Short mmCIF file of C-alpha atoms in Angstrom, two decimals:
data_model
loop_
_atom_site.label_atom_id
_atom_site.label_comp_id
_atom_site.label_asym_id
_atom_site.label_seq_id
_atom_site.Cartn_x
_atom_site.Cartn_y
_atom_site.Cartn_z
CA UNK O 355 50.16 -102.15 3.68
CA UNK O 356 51.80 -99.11 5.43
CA UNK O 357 55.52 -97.40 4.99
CA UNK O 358 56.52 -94.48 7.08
CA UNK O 359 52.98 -93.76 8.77
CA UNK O 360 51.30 -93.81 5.18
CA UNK O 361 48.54 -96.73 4.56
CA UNK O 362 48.13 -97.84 1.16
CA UNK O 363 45.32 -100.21 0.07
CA UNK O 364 45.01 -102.03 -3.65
CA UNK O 365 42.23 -99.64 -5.65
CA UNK O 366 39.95 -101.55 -7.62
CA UNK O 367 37.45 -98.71 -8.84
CA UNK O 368 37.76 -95.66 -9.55
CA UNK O 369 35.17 -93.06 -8.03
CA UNK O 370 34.77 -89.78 -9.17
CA UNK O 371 34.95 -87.88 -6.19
CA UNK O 372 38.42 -88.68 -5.31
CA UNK O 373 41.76 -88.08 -6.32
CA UNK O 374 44.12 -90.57 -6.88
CA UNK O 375 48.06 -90.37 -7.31
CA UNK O 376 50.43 -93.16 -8.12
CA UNK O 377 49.57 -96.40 -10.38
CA UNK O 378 50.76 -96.67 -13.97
CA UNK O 379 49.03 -96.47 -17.45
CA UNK O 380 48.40 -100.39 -17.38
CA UNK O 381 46.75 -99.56 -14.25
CA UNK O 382 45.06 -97.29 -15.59
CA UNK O 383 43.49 -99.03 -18.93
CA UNK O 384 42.53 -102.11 -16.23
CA UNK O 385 40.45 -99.70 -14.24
CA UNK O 386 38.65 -97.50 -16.89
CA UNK O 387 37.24 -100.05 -19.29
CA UNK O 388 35.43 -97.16 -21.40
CA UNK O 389 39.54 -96.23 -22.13
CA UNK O 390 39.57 -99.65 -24.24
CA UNK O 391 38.37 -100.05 -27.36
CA UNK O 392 36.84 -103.30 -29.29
CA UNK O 393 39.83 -105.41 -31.25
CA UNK O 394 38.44 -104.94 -34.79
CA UNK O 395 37.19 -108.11 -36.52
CA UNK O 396 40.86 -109.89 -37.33
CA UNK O 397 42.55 -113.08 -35.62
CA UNK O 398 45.36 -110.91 -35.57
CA UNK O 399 47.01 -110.82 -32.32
CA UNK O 400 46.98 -107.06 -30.66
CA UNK O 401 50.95 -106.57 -30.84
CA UNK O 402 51.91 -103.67 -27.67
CA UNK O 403 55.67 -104.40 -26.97
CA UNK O 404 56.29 -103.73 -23.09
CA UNK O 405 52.89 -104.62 -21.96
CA UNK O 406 52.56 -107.25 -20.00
CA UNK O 407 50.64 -110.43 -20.28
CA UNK O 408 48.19 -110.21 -17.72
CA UNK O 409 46.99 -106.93 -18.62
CA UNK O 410 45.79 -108.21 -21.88
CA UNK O 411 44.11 -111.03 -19.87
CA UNK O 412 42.25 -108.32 -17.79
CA UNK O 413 41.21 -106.61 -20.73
CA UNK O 414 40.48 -109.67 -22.57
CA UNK O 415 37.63 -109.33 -26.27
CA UNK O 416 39.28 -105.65 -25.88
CA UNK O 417 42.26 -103.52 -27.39
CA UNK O 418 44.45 -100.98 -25.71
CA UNK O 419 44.09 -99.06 -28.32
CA UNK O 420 41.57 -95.70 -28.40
CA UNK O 421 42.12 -92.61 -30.05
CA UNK O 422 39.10 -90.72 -28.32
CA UNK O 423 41.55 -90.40 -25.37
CA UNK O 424 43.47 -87.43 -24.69
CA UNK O 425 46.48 -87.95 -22.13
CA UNK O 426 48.00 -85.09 -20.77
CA UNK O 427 51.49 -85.05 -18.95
CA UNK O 428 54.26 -83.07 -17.76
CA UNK O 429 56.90 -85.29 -18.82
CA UNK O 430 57.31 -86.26 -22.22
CA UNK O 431 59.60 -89.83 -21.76
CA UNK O 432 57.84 -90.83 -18.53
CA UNK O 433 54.86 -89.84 -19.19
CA UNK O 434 53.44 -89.21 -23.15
CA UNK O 435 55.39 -92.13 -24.86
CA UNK O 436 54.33 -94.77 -23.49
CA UNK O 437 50.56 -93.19 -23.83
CA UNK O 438 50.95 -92.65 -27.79
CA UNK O 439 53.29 -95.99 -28.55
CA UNK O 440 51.57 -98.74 -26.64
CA UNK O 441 47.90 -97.28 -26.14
CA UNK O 442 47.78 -95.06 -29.24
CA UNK O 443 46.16 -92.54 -26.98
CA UNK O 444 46.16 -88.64 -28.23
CA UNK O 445 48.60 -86.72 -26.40
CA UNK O 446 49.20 -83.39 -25.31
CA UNK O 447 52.70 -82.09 -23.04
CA UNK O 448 52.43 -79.53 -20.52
CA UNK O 449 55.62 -77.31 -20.74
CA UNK O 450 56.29 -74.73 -17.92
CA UNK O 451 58.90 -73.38 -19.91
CA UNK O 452 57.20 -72.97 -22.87
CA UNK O 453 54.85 -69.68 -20.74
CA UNK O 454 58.14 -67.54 -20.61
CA UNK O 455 59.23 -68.09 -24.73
CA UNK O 456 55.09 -67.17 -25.97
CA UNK O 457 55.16 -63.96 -23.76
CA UNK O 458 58.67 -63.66 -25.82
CA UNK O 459 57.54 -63.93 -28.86
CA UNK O 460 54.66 -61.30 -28.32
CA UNK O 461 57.37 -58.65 -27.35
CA UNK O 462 57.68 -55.71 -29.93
CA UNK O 463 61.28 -56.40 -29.86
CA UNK O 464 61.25 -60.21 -30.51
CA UNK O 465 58.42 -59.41 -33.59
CA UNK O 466 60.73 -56.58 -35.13
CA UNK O 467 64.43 -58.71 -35.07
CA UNK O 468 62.40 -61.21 -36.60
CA UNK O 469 61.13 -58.99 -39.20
CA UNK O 470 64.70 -57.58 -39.29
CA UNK O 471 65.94 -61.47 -40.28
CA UNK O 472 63.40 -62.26 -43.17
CA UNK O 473 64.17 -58.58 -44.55
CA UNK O 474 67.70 -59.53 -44.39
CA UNK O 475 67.82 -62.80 -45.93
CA UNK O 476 65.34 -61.46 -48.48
CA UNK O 477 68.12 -59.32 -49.54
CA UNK O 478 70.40 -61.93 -49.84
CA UNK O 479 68.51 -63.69 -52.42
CA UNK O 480 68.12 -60.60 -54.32
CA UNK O 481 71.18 -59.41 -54.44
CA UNK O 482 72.30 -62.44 -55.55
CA UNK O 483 70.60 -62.54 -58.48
CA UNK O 484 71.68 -59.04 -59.46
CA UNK O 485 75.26 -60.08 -59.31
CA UNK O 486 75.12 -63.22 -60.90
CA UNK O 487 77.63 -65.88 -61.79
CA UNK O 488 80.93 -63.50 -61.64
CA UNK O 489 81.34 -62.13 -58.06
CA UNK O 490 83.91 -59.22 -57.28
CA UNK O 491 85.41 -58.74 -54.25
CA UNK O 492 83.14 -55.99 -53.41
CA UNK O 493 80.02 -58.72 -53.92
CA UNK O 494 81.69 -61.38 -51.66
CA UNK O 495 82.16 -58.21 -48.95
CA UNK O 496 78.60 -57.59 -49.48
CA UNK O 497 77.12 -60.97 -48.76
CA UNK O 498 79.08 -61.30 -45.85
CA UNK O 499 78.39 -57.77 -44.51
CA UNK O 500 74.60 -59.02 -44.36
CA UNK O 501 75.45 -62.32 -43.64
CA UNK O 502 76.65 -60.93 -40.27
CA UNK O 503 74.15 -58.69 -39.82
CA UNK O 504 71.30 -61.86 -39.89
CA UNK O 505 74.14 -63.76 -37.13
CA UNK O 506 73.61 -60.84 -35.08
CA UNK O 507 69.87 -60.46 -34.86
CA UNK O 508 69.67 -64.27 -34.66
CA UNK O 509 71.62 -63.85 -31.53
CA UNK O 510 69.72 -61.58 -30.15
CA UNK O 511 66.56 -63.24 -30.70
CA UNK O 512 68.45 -65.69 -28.40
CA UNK O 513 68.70 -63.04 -26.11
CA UNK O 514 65.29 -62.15 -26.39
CA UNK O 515 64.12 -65.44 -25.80
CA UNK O 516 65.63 -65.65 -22.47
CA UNK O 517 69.23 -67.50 -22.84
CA UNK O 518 71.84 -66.36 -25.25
CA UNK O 519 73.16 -69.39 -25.98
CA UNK O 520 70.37 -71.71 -26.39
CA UNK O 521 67.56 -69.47 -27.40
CA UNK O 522 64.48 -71.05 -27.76
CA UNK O 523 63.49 -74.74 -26.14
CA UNK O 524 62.32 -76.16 -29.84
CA UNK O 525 65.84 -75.00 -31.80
CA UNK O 526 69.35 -76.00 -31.50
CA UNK O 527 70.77 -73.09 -33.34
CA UNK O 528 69.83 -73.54 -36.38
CA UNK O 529 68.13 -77.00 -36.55
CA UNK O 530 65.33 -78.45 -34.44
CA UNK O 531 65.85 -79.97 -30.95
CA UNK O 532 65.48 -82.77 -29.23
CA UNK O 533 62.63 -81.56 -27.43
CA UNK O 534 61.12 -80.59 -30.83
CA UNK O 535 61.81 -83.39 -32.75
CA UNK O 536 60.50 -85.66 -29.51
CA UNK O 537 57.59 -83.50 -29.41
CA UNK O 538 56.64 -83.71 -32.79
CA UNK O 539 56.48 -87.48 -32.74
CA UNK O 540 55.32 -88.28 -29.19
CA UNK O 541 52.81 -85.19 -28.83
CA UNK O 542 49.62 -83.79 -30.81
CA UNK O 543 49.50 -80.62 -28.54
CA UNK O 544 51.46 -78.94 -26.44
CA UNK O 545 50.66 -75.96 -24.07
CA UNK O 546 52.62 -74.16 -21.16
CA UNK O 547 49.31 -75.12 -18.39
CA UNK O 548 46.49 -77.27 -18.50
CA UNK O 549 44.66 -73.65 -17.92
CA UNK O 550 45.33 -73.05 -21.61
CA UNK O 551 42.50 -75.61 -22.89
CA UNK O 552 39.91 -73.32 -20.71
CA UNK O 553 38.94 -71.70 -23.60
CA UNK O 554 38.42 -74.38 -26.06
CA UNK O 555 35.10 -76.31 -26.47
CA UNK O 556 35.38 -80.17 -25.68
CA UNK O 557 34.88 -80.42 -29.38
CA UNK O 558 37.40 -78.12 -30.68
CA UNK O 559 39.43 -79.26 -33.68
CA UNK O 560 43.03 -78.42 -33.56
CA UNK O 561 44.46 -77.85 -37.07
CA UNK O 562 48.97 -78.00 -37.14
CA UNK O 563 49.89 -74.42 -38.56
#
């Protein structure tokens, strides 16, 4: 059919030497049979909530489930959850954002207030200990002298990082984000450009830190 001057047709293969935009995962899985993989030897039905009925048809003796298949996206609700929930795909989010933050956190400035933080709190448990259970007034001043101190150079970390208030993308002050905590169960890598794989060999195991 055609809209505004643009003709679309159904695609029933997919050929290598073209580029295709559009379609959904089911689509997807339907087209690239080598993306299925064999339901294991059970009667038990293959449970993927929000697929539809006639996709399982299509792929019919077959799963939707293959974890030799890494899917890469920009967007991690529209386009990595559905990958890892209902295909159990590996996946890996492409973050713009994320190119600005890791030349950050290579900055002399970034690595020394971050130095300056763990020397502080450091402190703060040693100190501690050397006043033990009584604390004078001059103690409490103490902690709360360096307790500052760490509150500053937290902030400007913040700073460093690009926006005072927020800091970085994967903390919410002082506990994980969102993002983080979406990233963590929706994606198995995460980069700032599909460039950043360049250097990797297909076979390259990736190891959390």
């Amino acid at each position: 059919f055609q809209k505004e001057n643009i003709s679309f047709e159904k695609v029933e293969k997919l050929s290598p030497d073209k580029v295709y935009s559009g379609g959904c995962l089911r689509e997807l899985v339907r087209l690239m049979p080598a993306l299925q993989r064999q339901r294991p030897a059970s009667k038990a039905p293959l449970v993927a909530s929000g697929v539809d009925i006639d996709i399982k048809e299509e792929v019919s003796g077959g799963g939707l489930l293959n974890t030799n298949v890494l899917y890469l996206g920009d967007s991690l609700f529209a386009d990595l959850v559905d990958a890892k929930r209902e295909f159990g795909w590996l996946t890996a989010a492409v973050l713009r954002e994320l190119s600005d933050e890791a030349t950050a956190l290579r900055t002399d400035e970034y690595v020394a207030t971050r130095q300056t933080i763990d020397i502080l709190l450091s402190t703060l448990r040693l100190v501690q200990e050397e006043m033990g259970m009584a604390r004078t007034e001059e103690d409490m001043d103490v902690l709360d002298t360096l307790e500052t101190k760490v509150s500053e150079s937290r902030d400007r970390l913040n700073s460093i990082l690009g926006n005072k208030r927020f800091g970085s993308i994967f903390r919410a002050r002082h506990q994980p984000s969102l993002l983080s905590q979406s990233l963590k169960r929706y994606s198995d890598l995460y980069m700032s450009s599909v460039e950043d794989l360049v250097n990797y060999s297909p076979q390259h195991r990736f190891y959390p830190s």
